[in-house]
Short mmCIF file of C-alpha atoms in Angstrom, two decimals:
data_model
loop_
_atom_site.label_atom_id
_atom_site.label_comp_id
_atom_site.label_asym_id
_atom_site.label_seq_id
_atom_site.Cartn_x
_atom_site.Cartn_y
_atom_site.Cartn_z
CA MET A 124 138.84 115.06 145.41
CA ARG A 125 136.86 113.25 148.09
CA ARG A 126 133.23 114.17 148.49
CA ARG A 127 130.89 113.24 151.24
CA ALA A 128 127.59 111.68 150.25
CA ARG A 129 124.97 114.13 149.19
CA SER A 130 121.83 114.23 147.17
CA ILE A 131 121.11 116.74 144.48
CA LEU A 132 117.56 117.40 145.56
CA ALA A 133 116.25 117.95 149.07
CA ALA A 134 113.11 116.91 150.84
CA GLY A 135 111.20 119.78 152.40
CA VAL A 136 108.65 118.92 155.07
CA LEU A 137 106.00 120.60 157.18
CA LEU A 138 105.06 118.41 160.11
CA LEU A 139 101.31 118.30 160.54
CA GLY A 140 101.45 114.75 161.88
CA GLY A 141 103.37 111.51 162.17
CA GLY A 142 104.67 109.07 159.59
CA ALA A 143 104.81 105.33 159.33
CA GLY A 144 108.07 103.44 159.47
CA LEU A 145 109.07 100.82 156.93
CA ALA A 146 110.33 97.51 158.19
CA PRO A 147 113.17 95.80 156.32
CA PHE A 148 112.12 93.12 153.88
CA ALA A 149 111.89 89.73 155.56
CA GLN A 150 115.04 87.61 155.50
CA ALA A 151 114.96 84.50 153.37
CA ALA A 152 116.22 81.25 154.84
CA GLU A 153 119.56 80.07 153.41
CA ASN A 154 120.84 76.55 152.89
CA ASP A 155 123.90 75.38 154.78
CA GLY A 156 126.16 76.15 151.81
CA SER A 157 128.58 73.29 152.35
CA GLY A 158 131.13 73.45 149.54
CA ASP A 159 131.76 70.86 146.86
CA ALA A 160 133.41 70.70 143.47
CA GLU A 161 130.29 70.42 141.32
CA ALA A 162 129.96 72.68 138.31
CA VAL A 163 127.38 75.43 138.19
CA LYS A 164 124.77 74.51 135.59
CA VAL A 165 121.86 76.33 133.97
CA PHE A 166 118.37 75.27 135.01
CA ARG A 167 114.96 76.54 133.97
CA ALA A 168 111.72 76.38 135.88
CA GLU A 169 108.16 77.61 136.15
CA VAL A 170 107.81 78.92 139.68
CA THR A 171 105.02 80.34 141.79
CA LYS A 172 105.29 83.50 143.86
CA LYS A 173 105.71 81.41 147.04
CA GLN A 174 108.70 79.62 145.51
CA ILE A 175 110.69 82.76 144.61
CA PRO A 176 112.16 83.12 148.16
CA LEU A 177 113.54 79.59 147.80
CA LEU A 178 115.49 80.68 144.71
CA LEU A 179 116.80 83.78 146.47
CA ALA A 180 117.84 81.66 149.44
CA ALA A 181 119.72 79.40 147.03
CA GLY A 182 121.83 82.41 146.02
CA GLN A 183 120.13 83.64 142.87
CA ASP A 184 120.30 87.33 141.94
CA GLY A 185 116.71 88.57 142.05
CA HIS A 186 117.29 91.13 139.30
CA GLU A 187 118.37 88.38 136.93
CA LEU A 188 115.06 86.59 137.43
CA SER A 189 113.77 89.68 135.55
CA GLU A 190 110.19 89.45 136.77
CA GLN A 191 108.09 88.68 139.80
CA ALA A 192 105.83 85.68 139.77
CA PRO A 193 102.15 86.64 139.58
CA GLU A 194 99.74 86.22 142.47
CA LYS A 195 98.30 83.26 140.60
CA GLY A 196 100.15 81.11 138.10
CA THR A 197 103.88 80.90 137.45
CA ALA A 198 106.84 82.81 136.04
CA SER A 199 109.52 81.34 133.77
CA VAL A 200 112.96 81.77 135.32
CA GLU A 201 116.54 80.73 134.67
CA VAL A 202 118.75 79.82 137.63
CA TYR A 203 122.36 78.75 138.13
CA LEU A 204 122.90 75.83 140.47
CA THR A 205 125.01 72.81 141.22
CA ASP A 206 123.31 69.43 141.09
CA LYS A 207 123.36 69.40 144.87
CA GLN A 208 121.61 72.77 145.10
CA ALA A 209 119.10 71.72 142.45
CA LYS A 210 118.21 68.56 144.36
CA ALA A 211 117.69 70.59 147.54
CA LEU A 212 115.28 72.90 145.72
CA GLU A 213 113.44 69.98 144.16
CA LYS A 214 112.88 68.53 147.61
CA GLN A 215 111.18 71.84 148.47
CA GLY A 216 108.84 71.50 145.51
CA VAL A 217 110.63 73.51 142.81
CA ASP A 218 110.40 71.72 139.47
CA LEU A 219 113.74 72.25 137.70
CA LYS A 220 114.95 71.17 134.30
CA GLU A 221 118.62 71.41 133.35
CA HIS A 222 119.12 73.38 130.16
CA ARG A 223 121.58 71.66 127.84
CA LEU A 224 122.42 72.36 124.24
CA THR A 225 122.85 69.45 121.89
CA ARG A 226 126.23 69.04 120.22
CA LYS A 227 124.56 70.04 116.96
CA ALA A 228 123.28 73.26 118.51
CA GLU A 229 126.67 74.02 120.07
CA ALA A 230 128.33 73.51 116.71
CA ARG A 231 125.79 75.80 115.05
CA VAL A 232 126.43 78.52 117.64
CA ASP A 233 130.20 78.20 117.23
CA ALA A 234 129.94 78.34 113.45
CA ALA A 235 127.76 81.44 113.52
CA GLY A 236 130.14 83.40 115.78
CA ASP A 237 132.02 86.43 114.47
CA GLY A 238 134.82 86.30 117.05
CA VAL A 239 133.85 89.67 118.56
CA TYR A 240 134.34 88.76 122.22
CA ARG A 241 137.89 88.75 123.58
CA PRO A 242 139.50 88.24 127.00
CA TYR A 243 140.96 91.10 129.02
CA SER A 244 144.58 89.95 129.10
CA GLY A 245 146.76 88.66 126.28
CA ALA A 246 147.86 89.91 122.87
CA GLY A 247 145.19 91.78 120.93
CA ASN A 248 142.72 91.78 123.79
CA LEU A 249 140.97 94.43 125.88
CA LYS A 250 143.83 95.54 128.15
CA GLU A 251 146.12 95.99 125.16
CA GLU A 252 143.38 97.91 123.31
CA ILE A 253 142.88 100.32 126.20
CA LEU A 254 146.62 101.09 126.29
CA ARG A 255 146.79 101.47 122.51
CA THR A 256 143.77 103.81 122.50
CA GLY A 257 145.51 106.02 125.02
CA GLN A 258 148.65 106.14 122.89
CA GLU A 259 146.70 106.99 119.72
CA HIS A 260 144.87 109.94 121.32
CA PRO A 261 147.49 111.62 123.54
CA SER A 262 145.72 115.01 123.79
CA LEU A 263 142.33 113.56 124.76
CA THR A 264 143.10 110.50 126.86
CA LYS A 265 145.03 109.22 129.82
CA VAL A 266 145.17 105.60 130.97
CA VAL A 267 145.58 104.78 134.66
CA SER A 268 145.51 101.65 136.79
CA ILE A 269 142.97 102.08 139.56
CA GLY A 270 144.41 99.07 141.40
CA LYS A 271 145.27 95.41 141.10
CA SER A 272 142.93 92.45 140.78
CA LEU A 273 143.20 89.45 143.09
CA GLN A 274 145.59 87.80 140.60
CA GLY A 275 147.67 90.95 140.21
CA GLN A 276 146.27 92.32 136.96
CA ASP A 277 146.09 96.09 136.48
CA ILE A 278 142.48 97.25 136.43
CA LEU A 279 142.75 99.92 133.75
CA ALA A 280 140.57 102.99 133.31
CA LEU A 281 140.77 105.48 130.45
CA LYS A 282 140.16 109.18 131.05
CA LEU A 283 138.69 111.09 128.11
CA THR A 284 138.52 114.89 128.04
CA LYS A 285 140.24 117.83 126.40
CA ASN A 286 143.83 118.09 127.66
CA ALA A 287 143.36 114.88 129.63
CA LYS A 288 146.97 114.62 130.79
CA LYS A 289 147.31 118.30 131.70
CA THR A 290 144.13 118.71 133.75
CA LYS A 291 143.90 117.38 137.28
CA ASP A 292 141.74 114.27 137.61
CA GLY A 293 138.29 115.26 138.84
CA ALA A 294 138.75 118.94 137.99
CA LYS A 295 135.81 118.87 135.57
CA PRO A 296 132.32 117.44 136.09
CA SER A 297 132.98 113.70 135.90
CA VAL A 298 131.08 110.64 134.69
CA LEU A 299 132.00 106.97 135.10
CA TYR A 300 131.08 104.29 132.57
CA MET A 301 131.88 100.85 133.98
CA SER A 302 131.08 97.25 133.15
CA ASN A 303 131.83 93.59 133.77
CA GLN A 304 131.57 93.36 137.55
CA HIS A 305 130.08 89.97 136.75
CA ALA A 306 132.41 87.85 134.66
CA ARG A 307 129.87 86.10 132.41
CA GLU A 308 128.21 89.31 131.19
CA TRP A 309 130.25 89.59 127.97
CA ILE A 310 127.98 92.14 126.28
CA THR A 311 128.83 94.78 128.93
CA PRO A 312 132.56 95.31 128.20
CA GLU A 313 131.57 95.58 124.53
CA MET A 314 129.14 98.36 125.50
CA THR A 315 131.75 100.39 127.38
CA ARG A 316 134.54 99.71 124.87
CA ARG A 317 132.40 100.84 121.96
CA LEU A 318 131.17 103.89 123.82
CA MET A 319 134.78 104.95 124.42
CA HIS A 320 135.48 104.73 120.69
CA HIS A 321 132.17 106.42 119.82
CA TYR A 322 133.27 109.56 121.65
CA LEU A 323 136.76 109.50 120.14
CA ASP A 324 135.67 108.69 116.59
CA ASN A 325 133.08 111.48 116.50
CA TYR A 326 134.95 114.15 118.46
CA LYS A 327 136.00 116.19 115.42
CA THR A 328 132.73 115.95 113.49
CA ASP A 329 129.92 115.95 116.08
CA LYS A 330 129.44 119.26 117.91
CA ARG A 331 127.44 117.65 120.71
CA ILE A 332 130.12 115.07 121.45
CA LYS A 333 132.89 117.66 121.19
CA LYS A 334 131.14 119.82 123.78
CA ILE A 335 130.72 116.87 126.16
CA VAL A 336 134.37 115.85 125.83
CA ASP A 337 135.71 119.40 126.16
CA THR A 338 133.70 120.25 129.27
CA THR A 339 133.30 116.89 131.00
CA GLU A 340 135.65 114.22 132.30
CA LEU A 341 134.60 110.80 131.02
CA TRP A 342 136.10 107.65 132.52
CA PHE A 343 135.80 104.18 130.97
CA LEU A 344 136.33 101.13 133.20
CA ILE A 345 135.84 98.33 130.71
CA SER A 346 136.36 95.41 133.07
CA ALA A 347 135.88 95.72 136.82
CA ASN A 348 136.54 91.96 137.18
CA PRO A 349 139.36 91.06 134.77
CA ASP A 350 140.31 87.78 136.48
CA GLY A 351 136.80 86.42 136.41
CA TYR A 352 136.23 87.61 132.85
CA ASP A 353 139.41 85.90 131.62
CA PHE A 354 138.30 82.71 133.43
CA THR A 355 135.06 82.61 131.42
CA HIS A 356 137.13 82.67 128.20
CA LYS A 357 139.44 79.80 129.13
CA ALA A 358 138.92 76.32 127.76
CA ASP A 359 139.08 74.90 131.28
CA GLY A 360 137.09 77.79 132.73
CA ASN A 361 133.36 78.24 133.20
CA ARG A 362 131.38 80.40 130.76
CA GLN A 363 128.67 80.96 133.41
CA TRP A 364 131.10 82.12 136.14
CA ARG A 365 129.88 85.30 137.87
CA LYS A 366 132.25 86.16 140.73
CA ASN A 367 135.92 87.04 141.10
CA LEU A 368 138.54 84.31 141.54
CA ARG A 369 138.95 84.25 145.31
CA ASP A 370 140.16 80.71 146.18
CA ILE A 371 138.16 80.49 149.37
CA ASN A 372 139.00 76.92 150.31
CA GLY A 373 142.68 77.31 149.35
CA ASP A 374 142.88 74.24 147.12
CA ASN A 375 144.43 76.12 144.15
CA ALA A 376 141.39 75.39 141.99
CA ILE A 377 138.35 77.54 141.21
CA THR A 378 135.23 75.54 141.98
CA VAL A 379 131.67 76.25 143.00
CA GLY A 380 132.55 77.17 146.59
CA ASP A 381 134.97 79.91 145.48
CA GLY A 382 134.66 83.52 144.39
CA VAL A 383 133.05 86.66 145.79
CA ASP A 384 130.22 88.56 144.12
CA LEU A 385 131.84 91.96 143.62
CA ASN A 386 128.42 93.57 143.40
CA ARG A 387 127.64 92.53 146.99
CA ASN A 388 131.00 93.30 148.57
CA PHE A 389 130.77 97.07 149.11
CA ALA A 390 130.57 98.52 152.60
CA TYR A 391 127.22 100.30 152.29
CA LYS A 392 124.54 97.99 153.79
CA TRP A 393 126.94 95.06 153.46
CA GLY A 394 125.29 91.91 154.82
CA TYR A 395 122.10 93.78 155.77
CA ASP A 396 120.12 90.57 155.21
CA ASN A 397 120.49 87.22 153.50
CA GLU A 398 118.07 87.99 150.71
CA GLY A 399 120.01 90.87 149.16
CA SER A 400 123.27 88.93 149.47
CA SER A 401 124.42 85.58 150.81
CA PRO A 402 126.87 84.59 153.58
CA PHE A 403 127.65 81.26 151.87
CA PRO A 404 130.54 80.86 149.38
CA THR A 405 128.55 78.44 147.20
CA SER A 406 126.04 81.20 146.47
CA GLU A 407 126.08 83.29 143.31
CA THR A 408 125.59 86.36 145.55
CA TYR A 409 128.24 85.52 148.17
CA ARG A 410 129.18 88.85 149.74
CA GLY A 411 132.68 87.93 150.94
CA ALA A 412 134.30 87.63 154.36
CA GLY A 413 133.75 91.30 155.16
CA PRO A 414 132.83 94.66 153.61
CA GLY A 415 135.33 95.65 150.95
CA SER A 416 137.29 92.43 151.41
CA GLU A 417 138.21 92.16 147.71
CA PRO A 418 140.95 94.18 145.99
CA GLU A 419 138.65 94.90 143.04
CA THR A 420 136.12 96.46 145.43
CA LYS A 421 138.78 98.48 147.24
CA ALA A 422 140.12 99.76 143.91
CA LEU A 423 136.74 100.99 142.69
CA ASP A 424 135.88 102.61 146.01
CA ALA A 425 139.19 104.50 146.13
CA PHE A 426 138.79 105.51 142.49
CA GLU A 427 135.35 107.00 143.12
CA LYS A 428 136.61 108.88 146.15
CA ARG A 429 139.58 110.28 144.23
CA ILE A 430 137.62 111.53 141.22
CA GLY A 431 134.26 112.54 142.73
CA PHE A 432 131.92 111.46 139.93
CA GLU A 433 128.62 113.30 139.55
CA TYR A 434 126.98 110.46 137.63
CA GLY A 435 127.81 106.92 136.63
CA ILE A 436 126.48 104.01 134.58
CA ASN A 437 127.25 100.48 135.76
CA TYR A 438 126.42 98.14 132.86
CA HIS A 439 125.12 94.65 133.66
CA SER A 440 123.13 91.93 131.94
CA ALA A 441 120.73 90.36 131.35
CA ALA A 442 117.22 91.48 132.28
CA GLU A 443 116.40 94.55 130.13
CA LEU A 444 115.99 97.01 133.01
CA ILE A 445 117.28 100.46 133.99
CA LEU A 446 117.76 100.31 137.75
CA TYR A 447 118.24 103.30 140.03
CA GLY A 448 117.82 104.40 143.63
CA VAL A 449 117.58 102.33 146.79
CA GLY A 450 118.25 98.60 146.42
CA TRP A 451 118.65 97.34 149.99
CA GLN A 452 115.04 97.83 151.13
CA VAL A 453 111.71 97.80 149.33
CA ALA A 454 109.42 100.83 148.95
CA THR A 455 112.18 103.30 149.79
CA PRO A 456 112.14 106.37 147.55
CA THR A 457 114.60 109.26 147.89
CA PRO A 458 114.55 112.87 146.69
CA ASP A 459 117.02 112.06 143.89
CA ASP A 460 114.52 109.67 142.32
CA VAL A 461 113.10 112.75 140.58
CA LEU A 462 116.40 113.07 138.71
CA TYR A 463 116.79 109.34 138.11
CA LYS A 464 113.33 109.13 136.57
CA ALA A 465 113.97 112.08 134.24
CA LEU A 466 117.06 110.35 132.85
CA ALA A 467 115.89 106.72 132.90
CA GLY A 468 112.46 107.49 131.48
CA THR A 469 109.17 105.75 132.11
CA PRO A 470 107.95 102.24 131.29
CA GLU A 471 106.01 103.78 128.40
CA ASN A 472 108.96 105.95 127.29
CA PRO A 473 112.24 104.36 128.47
CA ALA A 474 115.62 105.94 127.85
CA VAL A 475 116.79 102.65 126.31
CA PRO A 476 114.20 101.05 124.02
CA GLY A 477 113.00 97.72 125.38
CA TYR A 478 114.39 98.29 128.89
CA HIS A 479 112.08 98.84 131.87
CA PRO A 480 113.11 101.72 134.19
CA GLN A 481 112.46 101.09 137.88
CA LEU A 482 113.58 101.57 141.45
CA SER A 483 116.29 98.99 142.12
CA SER A 484 114.36 97.23 144.90
CA GLU A 485 111.08 97.13 142.98
CA LEU A 486 111.55 93.47 142.07
CA TYR A 487 114.02 92.18 144.68
CA THR A 488 116.47 93.66 147.14
CA THR A 489 120.27 93.84 146.99
CA ASN A 490 122.79 94.94 149.58
CA GLY A 491 126.48 95.77 149.49
CA GLU A 492 126.10 96.62 145.82
CA ALA A 493 128.18 99.13 143.86
CA ASP A 494 125.40 101.63 143.09
CA GLY A 495 124.23 102.03 146.69
CA HIS A 496 127.80 102.52 147.87
CA ALA A 497 128.55 104.99 145.07
CA GLY A 498 125.51 107.10 145.96
CA ASN A 499 125.50 106.98 149.74
CA VAL A 500 129.24 106.92 150.46
CA ASN A 501 130.90 108.52 147.44
CA GLY A 502 128.22 110.92 146.23
CA THR A 503 127.80 109.47 142.73
CA ALA A 504 124.34 109.06 141.24
CA MET A 505 124.61 105.64 139.56
CA PHE A 506 122.39 103.75 137.15
CA THR A 507 122.48 100.04 136.27
CA PRO A 508 121.16 99.15 132.84
CA GLU A 509 120.58 95.40 132.66
CA MET A 510 121.22 94.76 128.97
CA SER A 511 119.31 92.42 126.65
CA THR A 512 119.15 88.66 127.08
CA CYS A 513 120.49 86.19 124.57
CA GLN A 514 116.93 85.18 123.78
CA THR A 515 115.81 88.73 123.00
CA ALA A 516 118.81 89.37 120.74
CA SER A 517 118.34 86.02 118.97
CA ASN A 518 114.72 86.89 118.24
CA ILE A 519 115.44 90.17 116.45
CA ASP A 520 115.90 88.65 112.99
CA PRO A 521 114.11 85.32 112.46
CA ALA A 522 116.16 84.77 109.31
CA ASP A 523 119.58 84.90 110.95
CA ALA A 524 121.59 82.05 112.43
CA TRP A 525 120.70 82.80 116.05
CA LYS A 526 117.82 80.90 117.65
CA PRO A 527 116.51 81.53 121.18
CA GLU A 528 116.51 77.83 121.94
CA ASP A 529 120.26 77.76 121.25
CA CYS A 530 121.07 80.21 124.07
CA ALA A 531 123.15 78.47 126.73
CA SER A 532 121.89 81.10 129.20
CA VAL A 533 120.46 84.63 129.19
CA PHE A 534 124.08 85.89 129.45
CA THR A 535 125.40 84.32 126.23
CA PHE A 536 124.53 87.30 124.02
CA PRO A 537 125.22 86.16 120.42
CA ASP A 538 128.75 86.58 119.13
CA ASP A 539 127.38 88.56 116.21
CA GLU A 540 128.69 91.97 115.18
CA LYS A 541 125.34 93.14 113.80
CA LEU A 542 123.41 92.26 116.96
CA ILE A 543 126.08 93.62 119.31
CA LYS A 544 126.19 96.87 117.35
CA GLN A 545 122.40 97.22 117.51
CA GLU A 546 122.42 96.65 121.27
CA PHE A 547 125.16 99.24 121.70
CA GLU A 548 123.51 101.84 119.49
CA LYS A 549 120.19 101.80 121.30
CA ASN A 550 122.09 102.57 124.53
CA ILE A 551 123.94 105.61 123.14
CA PRO A 552 121.27 108.31 123.75
CA PHE A 553 121.00 107.42 127.44
CA ALA A 554 124.78 107.31 127.85
CA LEU A 555 125.18 110.76 126.28
CA SER A 556 122.34 112.24 128.33
CA VAL A 557 124.00 111.15 131.57
CA ALA A 558 127.27 112.78 130.49
CA GLU A 559 125.50 116.02 129.54
CA SER A 560 123.85 116.10 132.97
CA ALA A 561 127.12 116.16 134.92
CA ALA A 562 127.67 119.91 134.55
CA LYS A 563 124.39 120.71 136.33
CA PRO A 564 123.40 117.48 138.08
CA ASP A 565 120.12 118.85 139.41
CA ARG A 566 118.98 119.70 135.86
CA PRO A 567 119.30 116.42 133.98
CA LYS A 568 119.39 116.42 130.17
CA SER A 569 116.83 113.71 129.48
CA SER A 570 117.11 111.80 126.20
CA VAL A 571 113.35 111.21 126.28
CA GLY A 572 112.24 114.78 126.94
CA LEU A 573 111.42 114.53 130.65
CA ASP A 574 112.00 117.31 133.17
CA ALA A 575 113.01 117.17 136.81
CA PRO A 576 110.57 119.72 138.26
CA ASP A 577 111.55 122.27 140.90
CA PHE A 578 108.78 121.00 143.19
CA THR A 579 107.40 117.47 143.46
CA PRO A 580 104.70 117.34 146.16
CA ALA A 581 103.88 114.09 147.93
CA SER A 582 100.19 114.52 147.28
CA PHE A 583 97.38 112.60 148.97
CA THR A 584 93.59 112.67 148.74
CA THR A 585 92.75 111.20 152.13
CA SER A 586 94.27 111.84 155.56
CA TYR A 587 94.35 108.97 158.05
CA SER A 588 95.75 111.06 160.91
CA ARG A 589 92.46 110.67 162.84
CA GLY A 590 92.62 114.18 164.26
CA ALA A 591 96.37 114.27 164.85
CA ASP A 592 98.81 116.42 162.90
CA GLN A 593 99.31 115.47 159.23
CA GLU A 594 102.74 115.50 157.62
CA ILE A 595 103.01 117.29 154.27
CA SER A 596 106.20 116.95 152.23
CA VAL A 597 107.65 118.02 148.90
CA VAL A 598 110.87 117.27 147.04
CA VAL A 599 112.50 120.57 146.10
CA ARG A 600 115.50 121.47 144.01
CA LYS A 601 118.17 122.63 146.50
CA SER A 602 119.07 125.61 144.33
CA VAL A 603 115.56 127.04 144.80
CA ARG A 604 115.79 129.64 147.56
CA ASP A 605 113.19 130.80 150.10
CA LYS A 606 111.07 127.68 149.81
CA LYS A 607 107.56 128.20 151.19
CA LEU A 608 104.45 126.06 151.38
CA LYS A 609 100.98 127.42 150.70
CA TYR A 610 98.05 125.14 151.36
CA ARG A 611 94.37 124.97 152.17
CA ILE A 612 92.46 122.29 154.07
CA ASN A 613 90.13 120.35 151.80
CA GLY A 614 90.60 123.03 149.16
CA ARG A 615 88.49 125.52 151.06
CA GLY A 616 88.85 128.47 153.43
CA ARG A 617 92.00 130.23 154.47
CA THR A 618 95.30 129.82 152.60
CA TYR A 619 98.16 129.02 154.99
CA ASP A 620 101.71 130.18 154.27
CA GLN A 621 104.64 128.48 155.99
CA THR A 622 108.37 128.20 155.40
CA LEU A 623 109.64 124.69 154.66
CA ARG A 624 112.52 123.23 156.63
CA HIS A 625 115.05 120.79 155.26
CA TRP A 626 114.25 117.18 156.13
CA LYS A 627 117.21 115.43 157.73
CA GLY A 628 115.70 112.04 157.06
CA GLY A 629 112.65 110.42 158.55
CA GLU A 630 110.88 107.18 159.22
CA THR A 631 109.08 107.10 155.89
CA PHE A 632 112.32 107.07 153.94
CA GLY A 633 114.39 104.85 156.19
CA GLY A 634 116.22 107.23 158.53
CA GLU A 635 119.71 108.63 158.57
CA ASP A 636 121.17 106.11 156.14
CA ASN A 637 119.52 107.60 153.09
CA LEU A 638 120.89 109.86 150.42
CA TRP A 639 120.28 113.43 151.39
CA PHE A 640 122.88 115.36 153.35
CA ASP A 641 123.78 119.06 153.51
#
């Protein structure tokens, strides 16, 4: 079932004056990106606000920096560079220090591991587990391949609902749980895998879960990048590898100049600027030769079009955020932000403890990413939780074997069943609330007790129209009929009564490319 892009809420507007346009965020300069065979290494630095664009230009994902540098002083960041890229940044004044673990620390980390993490392919690993889970629950599940990876692996998704095999895909309100677009983010497939089993294991005993499963179609895409994920597990691979395994230079080896960032390869706003993605293969955010150039991207896009998901969660790591809404341009709200905020929570009351909910572009911009494409092209309201860093997890219990200084990077979440289970469990309430919201998407079931109001006025205390007409707007639930605006000037005198008209998009919110469509 293909759906055209739509938003759940609408923006009503009464034009009493003009609005101000928003210019796209300035492009960052990029290096020449000439390829070489150097390994990507982990570096740490204290950087000023003026130096952040240099890191973005070097291909770093702004969300993974996890914070903005203050107006004065520095921010501590972790970046992933070749020696050549590091030297270029140092020439521009960025003080970098390579992060290396001692052999003693590496041995301690290896000894402390529980062997939780597994590759996608091979005996006893994730692909085999997905197929086995489908076989063990024939009345509730169906396993499908949504397409092939670059190396020909089936990208498996498991459908979970009552009478899964007998009901047409997409016939019920549908939710997508996906993970592992970025190969090195090992905690994310564990999140989606465990969530799949959480629903199945509690179906017969938990009335809430039974109702969700019976009335909603849940899909679990445990690895959206199986080739890259397997590569991070290989002895001759690279644990910090992020992209897919596109051999760009055709030398039959995966080196720093290879791979496409699958979370920058989608058609929506692809290549909009060189800050939100990079045109250079050596970059961590290389967007590919063209929009949707990668088979993994094509597979996910076609899957979303076929099912027609109401909501989705796209798990990433590691920055402890809950991202939603517009990512390609700063200061760009949409009507559906009212719904996103109700589900994601507030900084003081987040839907996932310890995570900071925010508009995707609040820190740094992204373009060609999965969430923007899902929302604007395929009509799916998508969230990205950035899960906990290795350092945060290692700090939970000072008495355990895991020490923050022994983290190879923020992505190397400890191989510890207790810590992984804790991280998973604190994400469950949000995951369930998103599923419960699919039946009536405009009335989200917040896990933190927040409502999405029928009316959300864009209030202001001072008009700068200088005698011209002033624009007044309100976000309104589409299901509310006969929407009217009543207002008074300066709170005094006559009360005016006027019917609202649907806003087709305007300068303030970025024009026709935004989310709301009839």
